PDB file of C-alpha atoms in Angstrom:
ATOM      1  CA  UNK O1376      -2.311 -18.318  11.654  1.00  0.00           C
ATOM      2  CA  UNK O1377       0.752 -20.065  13.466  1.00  0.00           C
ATOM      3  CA  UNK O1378       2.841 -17.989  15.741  1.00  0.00           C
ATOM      4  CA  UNK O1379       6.083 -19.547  14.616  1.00  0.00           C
ATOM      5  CA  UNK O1380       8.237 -18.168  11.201  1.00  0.00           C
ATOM      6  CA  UNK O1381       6.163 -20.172   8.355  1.00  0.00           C
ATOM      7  CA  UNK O1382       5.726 -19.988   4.650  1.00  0.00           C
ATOM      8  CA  UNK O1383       8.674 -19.946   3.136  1.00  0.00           C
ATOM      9  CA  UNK O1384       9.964 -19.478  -0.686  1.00  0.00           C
ATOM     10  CA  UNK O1385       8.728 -22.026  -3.110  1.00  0.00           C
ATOM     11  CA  UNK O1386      11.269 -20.640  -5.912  1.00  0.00           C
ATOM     12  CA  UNK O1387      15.062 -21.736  -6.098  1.00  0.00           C
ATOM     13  CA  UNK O1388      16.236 -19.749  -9.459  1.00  0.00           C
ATOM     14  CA  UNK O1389      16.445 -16.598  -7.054  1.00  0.00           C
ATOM     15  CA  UNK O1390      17.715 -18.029  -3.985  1.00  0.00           C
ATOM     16  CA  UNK O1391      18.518 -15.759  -1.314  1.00  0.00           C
ATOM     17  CA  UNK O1392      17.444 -12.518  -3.211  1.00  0.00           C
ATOM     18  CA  UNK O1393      13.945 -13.077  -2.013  1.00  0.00           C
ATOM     19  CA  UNK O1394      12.604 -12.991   1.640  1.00  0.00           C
ATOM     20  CA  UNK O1395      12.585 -17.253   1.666  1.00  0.00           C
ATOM     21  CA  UNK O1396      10.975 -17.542   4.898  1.00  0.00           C
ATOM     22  CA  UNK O1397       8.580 -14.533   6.681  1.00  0.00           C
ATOM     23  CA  UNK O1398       8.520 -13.886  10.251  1.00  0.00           C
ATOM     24  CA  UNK O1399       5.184 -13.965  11.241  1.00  0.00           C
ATOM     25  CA  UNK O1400       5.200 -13.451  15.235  1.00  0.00           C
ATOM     26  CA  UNK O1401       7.436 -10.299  15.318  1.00  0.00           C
ATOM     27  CA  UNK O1402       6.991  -7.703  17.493  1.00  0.00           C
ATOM     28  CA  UNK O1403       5.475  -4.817  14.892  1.00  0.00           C
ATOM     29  CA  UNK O1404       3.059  -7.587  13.745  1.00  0.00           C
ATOM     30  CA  UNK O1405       2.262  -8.901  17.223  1.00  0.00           C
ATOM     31  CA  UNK O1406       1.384  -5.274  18.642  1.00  0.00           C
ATOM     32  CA  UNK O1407      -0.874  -4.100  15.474  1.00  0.00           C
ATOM     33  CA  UNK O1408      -2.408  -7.569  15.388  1.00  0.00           C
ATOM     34  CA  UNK O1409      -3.234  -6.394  19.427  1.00  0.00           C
ATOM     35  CA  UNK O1410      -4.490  -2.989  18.330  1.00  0.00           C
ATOM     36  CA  UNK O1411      -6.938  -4.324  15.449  1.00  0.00           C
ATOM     37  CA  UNK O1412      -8.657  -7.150  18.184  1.00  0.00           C
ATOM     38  CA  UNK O1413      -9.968  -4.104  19.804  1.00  0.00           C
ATOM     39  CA  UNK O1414     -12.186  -3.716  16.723  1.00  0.00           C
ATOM     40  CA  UNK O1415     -11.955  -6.698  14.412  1.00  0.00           C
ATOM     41  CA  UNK O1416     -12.604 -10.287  14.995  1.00  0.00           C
ATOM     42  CA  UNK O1417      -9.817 -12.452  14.663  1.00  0.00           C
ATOM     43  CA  UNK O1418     -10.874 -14.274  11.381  1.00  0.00           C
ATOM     44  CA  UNK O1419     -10.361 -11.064   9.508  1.00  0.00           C
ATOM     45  CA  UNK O1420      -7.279 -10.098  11.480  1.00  0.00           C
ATOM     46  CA  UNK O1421      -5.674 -13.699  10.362  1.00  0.00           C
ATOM     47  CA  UNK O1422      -6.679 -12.770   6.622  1.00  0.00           C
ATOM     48  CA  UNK O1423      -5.391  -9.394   6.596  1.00  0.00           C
ATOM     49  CA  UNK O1424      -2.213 -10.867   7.820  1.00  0.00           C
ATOM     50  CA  UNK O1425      -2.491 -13.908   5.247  1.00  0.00           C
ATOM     51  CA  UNK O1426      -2.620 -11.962   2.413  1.00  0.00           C
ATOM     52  CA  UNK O1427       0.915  -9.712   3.973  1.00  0.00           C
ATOM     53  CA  UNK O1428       2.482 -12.914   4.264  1.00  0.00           C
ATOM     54  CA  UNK O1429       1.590 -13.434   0.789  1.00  0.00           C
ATOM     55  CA  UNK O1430       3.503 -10.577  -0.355  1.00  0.00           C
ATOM     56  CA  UNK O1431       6.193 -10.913   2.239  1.00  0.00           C
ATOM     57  CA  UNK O1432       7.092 -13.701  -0.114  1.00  0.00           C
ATOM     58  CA  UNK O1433       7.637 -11.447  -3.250  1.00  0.00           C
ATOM     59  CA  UNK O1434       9.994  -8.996  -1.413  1.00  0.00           C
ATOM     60  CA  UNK O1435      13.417  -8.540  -1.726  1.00  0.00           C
ATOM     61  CA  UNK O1436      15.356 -10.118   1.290  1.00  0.00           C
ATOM     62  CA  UNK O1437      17.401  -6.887   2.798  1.00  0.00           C
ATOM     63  CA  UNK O1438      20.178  -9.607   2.925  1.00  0.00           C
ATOM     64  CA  UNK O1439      20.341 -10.181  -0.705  1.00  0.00           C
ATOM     65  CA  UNK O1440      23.414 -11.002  -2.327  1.00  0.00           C
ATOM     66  CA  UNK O1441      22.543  -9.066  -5.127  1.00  0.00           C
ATOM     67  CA  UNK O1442      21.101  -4.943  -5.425  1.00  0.00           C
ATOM     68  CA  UNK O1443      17.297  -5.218  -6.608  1.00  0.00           C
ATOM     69  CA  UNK O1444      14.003  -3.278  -6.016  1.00  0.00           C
ATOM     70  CA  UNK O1445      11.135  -5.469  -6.976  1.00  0.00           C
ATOM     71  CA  UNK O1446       7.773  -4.103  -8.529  1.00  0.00           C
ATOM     72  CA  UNK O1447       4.513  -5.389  -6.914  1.00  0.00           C
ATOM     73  CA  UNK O1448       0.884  -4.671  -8.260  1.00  0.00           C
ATOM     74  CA  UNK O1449      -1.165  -5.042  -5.219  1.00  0.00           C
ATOM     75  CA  UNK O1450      -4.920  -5.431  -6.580  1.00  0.00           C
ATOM     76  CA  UNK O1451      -7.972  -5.114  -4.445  1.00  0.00           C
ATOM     77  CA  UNK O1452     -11.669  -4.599  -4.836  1.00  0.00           C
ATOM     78  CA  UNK O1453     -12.989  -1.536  -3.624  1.00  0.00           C
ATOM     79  CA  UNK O1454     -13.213  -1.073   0.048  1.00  0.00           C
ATOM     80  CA  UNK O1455     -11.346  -4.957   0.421  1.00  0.00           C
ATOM     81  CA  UNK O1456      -9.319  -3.737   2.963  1.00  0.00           C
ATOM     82  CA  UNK O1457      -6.110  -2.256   1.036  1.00  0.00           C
ATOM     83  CA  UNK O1458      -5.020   0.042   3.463  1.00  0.00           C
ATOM     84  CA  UNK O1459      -5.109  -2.640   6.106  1.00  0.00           C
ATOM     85  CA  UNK O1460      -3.070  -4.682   3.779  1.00  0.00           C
ATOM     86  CA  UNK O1461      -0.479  -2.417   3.030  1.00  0.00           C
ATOM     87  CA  UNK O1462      -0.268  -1.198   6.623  1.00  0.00           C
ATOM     88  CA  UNK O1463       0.121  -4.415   8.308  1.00  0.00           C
ATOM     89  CA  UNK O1464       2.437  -5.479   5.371  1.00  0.00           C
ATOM     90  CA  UNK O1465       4.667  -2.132   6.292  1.00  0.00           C
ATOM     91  CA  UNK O1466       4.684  -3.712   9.716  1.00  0.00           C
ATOM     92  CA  UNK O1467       6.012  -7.070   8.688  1.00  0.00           C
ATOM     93  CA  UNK O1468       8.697  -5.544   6.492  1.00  0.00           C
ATOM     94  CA  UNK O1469       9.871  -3.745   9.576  1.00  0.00           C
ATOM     95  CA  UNK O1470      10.308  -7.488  11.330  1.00  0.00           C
ATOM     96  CA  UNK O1471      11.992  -8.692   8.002  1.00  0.00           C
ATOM     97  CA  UNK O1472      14.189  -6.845   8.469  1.00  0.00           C
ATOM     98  CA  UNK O1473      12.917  -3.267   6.518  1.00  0.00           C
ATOM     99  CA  UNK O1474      14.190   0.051   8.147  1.00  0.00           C
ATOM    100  CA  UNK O1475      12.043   2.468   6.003  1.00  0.00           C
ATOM    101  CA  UNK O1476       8.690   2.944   4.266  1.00  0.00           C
ATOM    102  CA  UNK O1477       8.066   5.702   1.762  1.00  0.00           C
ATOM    103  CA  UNK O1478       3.946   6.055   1.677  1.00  0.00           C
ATOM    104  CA  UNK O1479       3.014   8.228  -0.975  1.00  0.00           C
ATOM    105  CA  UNK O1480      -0.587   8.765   0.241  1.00  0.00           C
ATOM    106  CA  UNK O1481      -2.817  10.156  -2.785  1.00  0.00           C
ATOM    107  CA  UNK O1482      -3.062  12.847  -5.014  1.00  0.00           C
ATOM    108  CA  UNK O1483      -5.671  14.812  -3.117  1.00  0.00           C
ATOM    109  CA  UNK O1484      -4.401  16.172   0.587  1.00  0.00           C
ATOM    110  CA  UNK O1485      -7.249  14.728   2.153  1.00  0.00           C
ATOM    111  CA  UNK O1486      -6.375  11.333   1.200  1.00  0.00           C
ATOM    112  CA  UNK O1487      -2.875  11.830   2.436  1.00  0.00           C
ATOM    113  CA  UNK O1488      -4.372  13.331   5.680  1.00  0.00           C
ATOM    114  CA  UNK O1489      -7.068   9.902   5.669  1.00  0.00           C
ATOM    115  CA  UNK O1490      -3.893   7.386   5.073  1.00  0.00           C
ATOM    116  CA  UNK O1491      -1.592   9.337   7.796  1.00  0.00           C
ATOM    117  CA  UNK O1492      -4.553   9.456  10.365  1.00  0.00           C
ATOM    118  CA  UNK O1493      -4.665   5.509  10.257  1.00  0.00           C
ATOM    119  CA  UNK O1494      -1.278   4.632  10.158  1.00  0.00           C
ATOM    120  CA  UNK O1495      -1.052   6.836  12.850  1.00  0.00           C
ATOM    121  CA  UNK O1496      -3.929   5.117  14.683  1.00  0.00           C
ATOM    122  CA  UNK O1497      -2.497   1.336  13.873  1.00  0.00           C
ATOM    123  CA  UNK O1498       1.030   1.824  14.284  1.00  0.00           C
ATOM    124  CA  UNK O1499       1.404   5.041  16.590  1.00  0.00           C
ATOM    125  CA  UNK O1500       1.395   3.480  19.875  1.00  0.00           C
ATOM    126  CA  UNK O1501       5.038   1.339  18.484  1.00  0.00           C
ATOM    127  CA  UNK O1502       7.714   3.133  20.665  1.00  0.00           C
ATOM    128  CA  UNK O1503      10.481   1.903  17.739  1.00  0.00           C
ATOM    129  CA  UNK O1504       8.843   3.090  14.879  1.00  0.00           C
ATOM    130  CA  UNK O1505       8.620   6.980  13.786  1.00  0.00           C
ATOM    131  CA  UNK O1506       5.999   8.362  12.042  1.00  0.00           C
ATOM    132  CA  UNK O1507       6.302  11.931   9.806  1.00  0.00           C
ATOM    133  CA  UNK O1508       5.488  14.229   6.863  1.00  0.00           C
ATOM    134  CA  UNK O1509       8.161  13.504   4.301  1.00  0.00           C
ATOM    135  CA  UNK O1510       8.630  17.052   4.025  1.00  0.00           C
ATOM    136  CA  UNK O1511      10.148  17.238   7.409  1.00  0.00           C
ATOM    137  CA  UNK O1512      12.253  14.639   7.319  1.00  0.00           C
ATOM    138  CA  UNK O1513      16.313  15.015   7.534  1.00  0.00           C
ATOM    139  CA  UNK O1514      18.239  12.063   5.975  1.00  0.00           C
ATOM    140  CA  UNK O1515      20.909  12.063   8.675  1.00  0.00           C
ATOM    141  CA  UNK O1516      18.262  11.903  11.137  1.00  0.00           C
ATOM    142  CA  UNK O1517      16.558   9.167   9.768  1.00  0.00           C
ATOM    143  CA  UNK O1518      19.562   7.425   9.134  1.00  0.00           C
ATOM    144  CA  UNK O1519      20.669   7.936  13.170  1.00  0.00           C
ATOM    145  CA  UNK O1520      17.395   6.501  14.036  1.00  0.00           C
ATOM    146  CA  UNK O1521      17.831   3.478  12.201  1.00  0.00           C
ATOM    147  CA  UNK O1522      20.758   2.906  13.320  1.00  0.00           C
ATOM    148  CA  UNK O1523      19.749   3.016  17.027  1.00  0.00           C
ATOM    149  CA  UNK O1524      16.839   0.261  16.273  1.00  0.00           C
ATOM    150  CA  UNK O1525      13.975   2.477  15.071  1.00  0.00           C
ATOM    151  CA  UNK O1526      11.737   1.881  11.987  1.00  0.00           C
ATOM    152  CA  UNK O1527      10.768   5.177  10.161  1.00  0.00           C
ATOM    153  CA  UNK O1528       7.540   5.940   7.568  1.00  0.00           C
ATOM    154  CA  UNK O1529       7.940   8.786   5.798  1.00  0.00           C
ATOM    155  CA  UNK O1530       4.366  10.004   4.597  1.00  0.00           C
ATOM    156  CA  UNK O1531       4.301  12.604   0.941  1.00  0.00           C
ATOM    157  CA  UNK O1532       1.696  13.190  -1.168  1.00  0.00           C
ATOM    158  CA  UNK O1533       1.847  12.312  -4.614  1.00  0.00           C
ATOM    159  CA  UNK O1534       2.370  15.876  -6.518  1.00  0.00           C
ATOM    160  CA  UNK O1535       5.212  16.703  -8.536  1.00  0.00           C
ATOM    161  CA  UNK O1536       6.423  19.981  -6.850  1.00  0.00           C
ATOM    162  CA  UNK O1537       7.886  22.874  -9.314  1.00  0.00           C
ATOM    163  CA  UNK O1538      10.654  23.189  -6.298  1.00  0.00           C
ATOM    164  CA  UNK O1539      13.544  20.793  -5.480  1.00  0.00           C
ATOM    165  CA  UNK O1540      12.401  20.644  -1.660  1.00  0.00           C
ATOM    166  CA  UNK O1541       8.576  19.268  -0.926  1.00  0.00           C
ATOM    167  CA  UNK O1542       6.284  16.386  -1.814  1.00  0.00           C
ATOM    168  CA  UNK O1543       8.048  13.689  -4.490  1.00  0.00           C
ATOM    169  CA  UNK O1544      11.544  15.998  -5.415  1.00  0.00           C
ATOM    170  CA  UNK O1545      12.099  15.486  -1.809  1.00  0.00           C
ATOM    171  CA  UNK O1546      11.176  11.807  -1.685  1.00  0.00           C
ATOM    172  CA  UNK O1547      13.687  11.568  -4.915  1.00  0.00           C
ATOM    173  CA  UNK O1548      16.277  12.985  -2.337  1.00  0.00           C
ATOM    174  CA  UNK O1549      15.712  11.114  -0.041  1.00  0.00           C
ATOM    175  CA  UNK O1550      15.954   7.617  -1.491  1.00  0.00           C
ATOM    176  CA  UNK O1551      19.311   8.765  -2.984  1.00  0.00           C
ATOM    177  CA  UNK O1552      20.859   9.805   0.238  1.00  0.00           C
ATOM    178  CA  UNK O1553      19.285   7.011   2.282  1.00  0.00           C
ATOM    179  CA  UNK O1554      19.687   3.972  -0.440  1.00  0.00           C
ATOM    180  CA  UNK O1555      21.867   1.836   1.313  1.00  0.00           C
ATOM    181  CA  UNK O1556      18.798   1.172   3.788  1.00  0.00           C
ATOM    182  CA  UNK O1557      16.606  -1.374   2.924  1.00  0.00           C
ATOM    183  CA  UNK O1558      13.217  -0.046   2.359  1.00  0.00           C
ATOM    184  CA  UNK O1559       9.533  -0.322   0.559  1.00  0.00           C
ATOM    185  CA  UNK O1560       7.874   2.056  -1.018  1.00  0.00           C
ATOM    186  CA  UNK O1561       4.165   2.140  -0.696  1.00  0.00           C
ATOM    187  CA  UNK O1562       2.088   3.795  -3.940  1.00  0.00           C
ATOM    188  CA  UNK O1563      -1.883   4.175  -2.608  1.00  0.00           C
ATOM    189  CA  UNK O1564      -3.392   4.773  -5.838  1.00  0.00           C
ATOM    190  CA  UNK O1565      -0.741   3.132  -7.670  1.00  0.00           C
ATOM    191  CA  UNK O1566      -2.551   3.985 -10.891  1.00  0.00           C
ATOM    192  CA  UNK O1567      -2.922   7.422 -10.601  1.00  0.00           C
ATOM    193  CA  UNK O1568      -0.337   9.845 -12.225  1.00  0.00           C
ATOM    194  CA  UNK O1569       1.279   6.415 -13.484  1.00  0.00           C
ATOM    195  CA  UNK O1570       3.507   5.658 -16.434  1.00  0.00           C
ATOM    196  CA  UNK O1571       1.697   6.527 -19.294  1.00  0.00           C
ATOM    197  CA  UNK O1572      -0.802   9.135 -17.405  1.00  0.00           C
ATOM    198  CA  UNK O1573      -1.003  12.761 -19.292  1.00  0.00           C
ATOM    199  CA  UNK O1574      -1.577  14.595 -16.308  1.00  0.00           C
ATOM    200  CA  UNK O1575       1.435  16.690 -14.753  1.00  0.00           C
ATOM    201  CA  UNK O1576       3.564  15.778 -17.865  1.00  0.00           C
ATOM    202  CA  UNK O1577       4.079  12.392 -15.949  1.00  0.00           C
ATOM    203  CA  UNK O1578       6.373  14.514 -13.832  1.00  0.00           C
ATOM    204  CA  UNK O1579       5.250  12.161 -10.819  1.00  0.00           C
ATOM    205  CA  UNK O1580       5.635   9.454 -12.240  1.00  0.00           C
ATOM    206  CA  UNK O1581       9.657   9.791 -13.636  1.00  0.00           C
ATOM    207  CA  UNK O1582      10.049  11.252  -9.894  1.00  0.00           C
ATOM    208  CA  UNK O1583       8.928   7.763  -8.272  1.00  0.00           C
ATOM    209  CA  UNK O1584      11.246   6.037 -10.658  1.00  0.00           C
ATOM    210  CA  UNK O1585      13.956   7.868  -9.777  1.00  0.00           C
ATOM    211  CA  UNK O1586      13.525   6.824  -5.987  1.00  0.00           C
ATOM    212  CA  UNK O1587      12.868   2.910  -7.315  1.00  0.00           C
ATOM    213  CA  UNK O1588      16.181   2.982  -9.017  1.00  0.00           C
ATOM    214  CA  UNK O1589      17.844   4.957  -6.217  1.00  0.00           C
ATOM    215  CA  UNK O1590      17.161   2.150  -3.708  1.00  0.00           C
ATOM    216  CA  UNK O1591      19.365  -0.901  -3.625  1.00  0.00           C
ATOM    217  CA  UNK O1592      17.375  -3.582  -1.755  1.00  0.00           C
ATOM    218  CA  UNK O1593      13.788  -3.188  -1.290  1.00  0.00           C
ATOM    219  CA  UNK O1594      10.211  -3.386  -2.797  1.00  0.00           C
ATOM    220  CA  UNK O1595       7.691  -1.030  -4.431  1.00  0.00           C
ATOM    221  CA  UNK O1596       4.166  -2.039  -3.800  1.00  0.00           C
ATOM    222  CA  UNK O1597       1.564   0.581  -6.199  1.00  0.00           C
ATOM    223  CA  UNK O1598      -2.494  -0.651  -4.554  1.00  0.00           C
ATOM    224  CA  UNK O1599      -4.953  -0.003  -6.490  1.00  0.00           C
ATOM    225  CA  UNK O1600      -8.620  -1.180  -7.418  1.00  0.00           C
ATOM    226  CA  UNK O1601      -8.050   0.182 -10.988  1.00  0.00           C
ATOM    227  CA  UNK O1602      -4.852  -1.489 -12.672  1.00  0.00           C
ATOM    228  CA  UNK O1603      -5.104  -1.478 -16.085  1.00  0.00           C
ATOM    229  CA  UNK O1604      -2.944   1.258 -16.789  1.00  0.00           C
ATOM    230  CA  UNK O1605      -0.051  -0.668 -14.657  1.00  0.00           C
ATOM    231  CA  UNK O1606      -1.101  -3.951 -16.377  1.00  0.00           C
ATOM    232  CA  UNK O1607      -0.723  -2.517 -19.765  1.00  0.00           C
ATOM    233  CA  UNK O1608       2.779  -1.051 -19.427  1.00  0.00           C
ATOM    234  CA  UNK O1609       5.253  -2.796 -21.945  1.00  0.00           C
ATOM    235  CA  UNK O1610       7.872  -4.582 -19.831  1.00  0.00           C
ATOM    236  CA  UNK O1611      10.223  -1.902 -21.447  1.00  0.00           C
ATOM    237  CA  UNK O1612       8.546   0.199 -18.838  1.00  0.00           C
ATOM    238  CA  UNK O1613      11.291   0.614 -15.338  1.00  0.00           C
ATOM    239  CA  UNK O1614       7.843   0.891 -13.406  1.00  0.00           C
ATOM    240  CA  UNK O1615       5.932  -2.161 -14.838  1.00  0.00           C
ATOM    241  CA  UNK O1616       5.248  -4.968 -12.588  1.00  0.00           C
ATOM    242  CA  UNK O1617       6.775  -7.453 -11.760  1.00  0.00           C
ATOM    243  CA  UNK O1618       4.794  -9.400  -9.873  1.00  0.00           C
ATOM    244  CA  UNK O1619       1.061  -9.080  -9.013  1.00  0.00           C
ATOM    245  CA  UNK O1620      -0.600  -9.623  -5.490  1.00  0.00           C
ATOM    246  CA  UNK O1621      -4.025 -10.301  -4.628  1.00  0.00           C
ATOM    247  CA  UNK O1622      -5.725  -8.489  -1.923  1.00  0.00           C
ATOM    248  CA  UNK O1623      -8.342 -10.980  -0.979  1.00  0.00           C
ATOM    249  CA  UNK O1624     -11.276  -9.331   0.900  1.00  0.00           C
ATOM    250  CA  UNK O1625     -12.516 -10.792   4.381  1.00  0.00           C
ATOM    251  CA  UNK O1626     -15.220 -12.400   5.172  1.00  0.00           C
ATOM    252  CA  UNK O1627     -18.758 -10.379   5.007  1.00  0.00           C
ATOM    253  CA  UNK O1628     -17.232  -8.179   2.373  1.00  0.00           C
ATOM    254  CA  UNK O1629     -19.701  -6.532   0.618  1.00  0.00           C
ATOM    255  CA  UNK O1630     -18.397  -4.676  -2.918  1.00  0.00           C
ATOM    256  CA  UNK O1631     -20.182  -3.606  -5.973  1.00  0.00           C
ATOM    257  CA  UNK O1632     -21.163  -6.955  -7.366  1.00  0.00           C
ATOM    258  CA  UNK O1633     -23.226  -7.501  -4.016  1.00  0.00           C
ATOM    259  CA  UNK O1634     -25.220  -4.911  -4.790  1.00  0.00           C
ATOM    260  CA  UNK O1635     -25.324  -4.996  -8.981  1.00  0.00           C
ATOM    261  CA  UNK O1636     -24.277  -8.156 -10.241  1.00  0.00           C
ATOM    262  CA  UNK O1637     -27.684  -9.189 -11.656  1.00  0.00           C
ATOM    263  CA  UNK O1638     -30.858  -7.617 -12.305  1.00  0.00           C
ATOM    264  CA  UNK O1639     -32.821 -10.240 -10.064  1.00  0.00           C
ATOM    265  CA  UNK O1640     -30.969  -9.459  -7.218  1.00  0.00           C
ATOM    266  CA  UNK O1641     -32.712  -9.753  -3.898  1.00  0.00           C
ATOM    267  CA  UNK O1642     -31.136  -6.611  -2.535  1.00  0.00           C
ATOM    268  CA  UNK O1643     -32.168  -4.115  -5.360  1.00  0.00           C
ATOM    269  CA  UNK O1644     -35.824  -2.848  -5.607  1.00  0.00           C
ATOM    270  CA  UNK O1645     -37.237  -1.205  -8.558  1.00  0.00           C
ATOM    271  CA  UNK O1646     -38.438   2.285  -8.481  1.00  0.00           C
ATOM    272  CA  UNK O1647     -41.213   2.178 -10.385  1.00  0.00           C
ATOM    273  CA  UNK O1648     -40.802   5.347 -13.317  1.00  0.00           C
ATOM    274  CA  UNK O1649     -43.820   7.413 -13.380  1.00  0.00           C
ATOM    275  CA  UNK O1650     -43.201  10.219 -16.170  1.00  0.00           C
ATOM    276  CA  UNK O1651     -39.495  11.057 -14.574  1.00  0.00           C
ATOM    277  CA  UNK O1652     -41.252  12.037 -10.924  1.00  0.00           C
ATOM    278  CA  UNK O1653     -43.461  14.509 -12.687  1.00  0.00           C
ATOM    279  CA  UNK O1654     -47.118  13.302 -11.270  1.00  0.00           C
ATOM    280  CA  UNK O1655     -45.170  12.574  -7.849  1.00  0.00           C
ATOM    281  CA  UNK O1656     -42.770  10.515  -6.129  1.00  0.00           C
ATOM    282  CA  UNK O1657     -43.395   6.537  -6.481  1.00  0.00           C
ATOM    283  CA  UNK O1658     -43.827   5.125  -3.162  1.00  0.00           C
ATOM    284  CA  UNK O1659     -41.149   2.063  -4.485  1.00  0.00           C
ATOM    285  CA  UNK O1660     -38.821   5.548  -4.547  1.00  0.00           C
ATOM    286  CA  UNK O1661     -39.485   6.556  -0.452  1.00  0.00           C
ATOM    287  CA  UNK O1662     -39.447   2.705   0.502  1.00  0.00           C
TER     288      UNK O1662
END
C-alpha cells in the first residue's frame, strides 16, 4: 500500500458526513504496522490494512456537519483475521481523527481477557494511546486525556449488569457523558446477545443502543463470523446495519471449506468403520 492519504469517497449524496479521504501513513498505523513485521510478512500486513481502509471509508467523518453514528456489519470467516481487522482499524480511526474506542470484548471473561491481551500486545507500546477496563474508567479523566492528545480504548465485557456501575450500564454512562467525542464502538461477537436474542431479556442489547444513540459522531462496527441474526433485523431495528464490510482473509488462509468442502478432498482420509471400533482401532484411524 502507498504511504501517502489515498482512497477517498466515491459517494457525493453524503458529502462531508463520511470520512472522504483515509489517512493511511499516520502515526498509530505506522507503529502497529512496525509491531506486526516482527511476526507477519508484509503481504498480509498490507491486506489487513486494505481491508481497514475499506471500512475507514464507511465511517462517519468526526468533522461532520451533521450528528450520526453509522452501523457497520463487519463479516469474516472464522479465524480470517477479525481481531487484526478491527484492531488495526481502531488504530486508523485514532489518525482520522477518533479520540475513543469502546471494545466490548465477548460474553465469556476469557474472551475479554484474549481481546485485551492483544490489543495490549499491538497497541501497548503507543505512548498517546491509553489502554483500560471500562470499569475503571472516569469520564473526566478520559475526557482530560483527550484533550491533551491521547487516544483512549475502553475494554467491557458484554453482560448486562443488575447494578448501574460495571460492564455495559457503565459503558451506557459513559457514552452519555463523553458524547461530544468522536468515537467507535467495537462489538466482537456482534451477534451474540443481539437484537432479537432471548438470552438476558435482550438487556445487552437495549444497553448498546443506548450508547449508539448517545454518541453524536462516530461508528459502531459488530464482527462476527455468524450474521444472520444482524442481517435479518427489519430496518425498523436502531441496531440494524447499515452498511456491511468484508473481512477478506490473507493469503494461506486456511478455514473450514479447506478442510470439508468436498468429499474427494485431498486433505481428508477415510477412517475405515469396523463395527464402531469394537474388533479394534483401524489403522486409517492412528494414521
Amino acid at each position: 500500500m502507498s504511504n501517502t492519504t489515498i482512497f477517498e469517497h466515491n459517494g457525493t449524496s453524503s458529502a462531508g458526513v463520511y470520512i472522504s479521504s483515509v489517512i493511511t501513513d499516520g502515526p498509530f498505523k505506522k507503529q502497529l504496522a512496525d509491531h506486526m513485521s516482527q511476526t507477519w510478512n508484509m503481504t498480509n500486513i498490507n491486506n489487513v490494512f486494505l481491508n481497514s481502509t475499506r471500512a475507514l471509508l464507511k465511517f462517519v467523518s468526526p468533522q461532520s456537519p451533521e450528528e450520526k453514528m453509522t452501523k457497520l456489519l463487519c463479516l469474516g470467516k472464522v479465524q480470517s483475521g477479525k481481531t487484526a481487522f478491527f484492531i488495526s482499524s481502531i488504530a486508523m480511526a485514532f489518525d482520522n481523527g477518533y479520540d475513543i474506542a469502546y471494545v466490548i470484548g465477548g460474553t465469556k471473561n476469557n474472551l475479554l481477557s484474549q481481546n485485551t491481551d492483544r490489543i495490549l500486545e499491538e497497541l501497548g507500546d503507543c505512548e498517546d494511546i491509553l489502554i483500560m477496563d471500562l470499569n475503571n474508567a472516569n469520564a473526566d479523566e478520559i475526557r482530560n486525556q483527550t484533550s491533551n492528545g491521547c487516544k483512549v480504548i475502553l475494554m467491557v465485557l458484554k453482560h448486562k449488569s443488575d447494578t448501574s456501575e460495571t460492564n455495559l450500564a457503565n459503558l451506557e454512562k459513559l457514552a452519555v457523558q463523553l458524547s461530544d467525542i468522536p468515537s467507535v464502538i467495537v462489538d466482537d461477537e456482534g451477534d451474540e446477545r443481539s437484537p432479537g436474542d432471548k438470552k438476558n431479556k435482550g438487556k445487552a442489547s437495549n444497553a448498546i443502543l443506548h450508547a449508539v444513540k448517545s454518541i453524536k459522531r462516530g461508528t459502531y462496527m459488530s464482527v462476527t463470523a455468524t450474521p444472520q441474526a444482524n442481517l435479518l433485523l427489519t430496518r425498523l431495528e436502531s441496531l440494524a446495519p447499515d452498511d456491511c464490510v468484508l473481512v477478506e482473509p490473507g493469503i494461506g488462509y486456511t478455514g473450514a471449506t479447506v478442510f470439508h468442502d468436498t468429499l474427494d478432498n485431498p486433505l481428508i482420509t477415510e477412517v475405515t468403520d469396523i463395527n464402531d471400533f469394537e474388533e479394534g482401532v483401524p489403522e486409517s484411524f492412528e494414521e
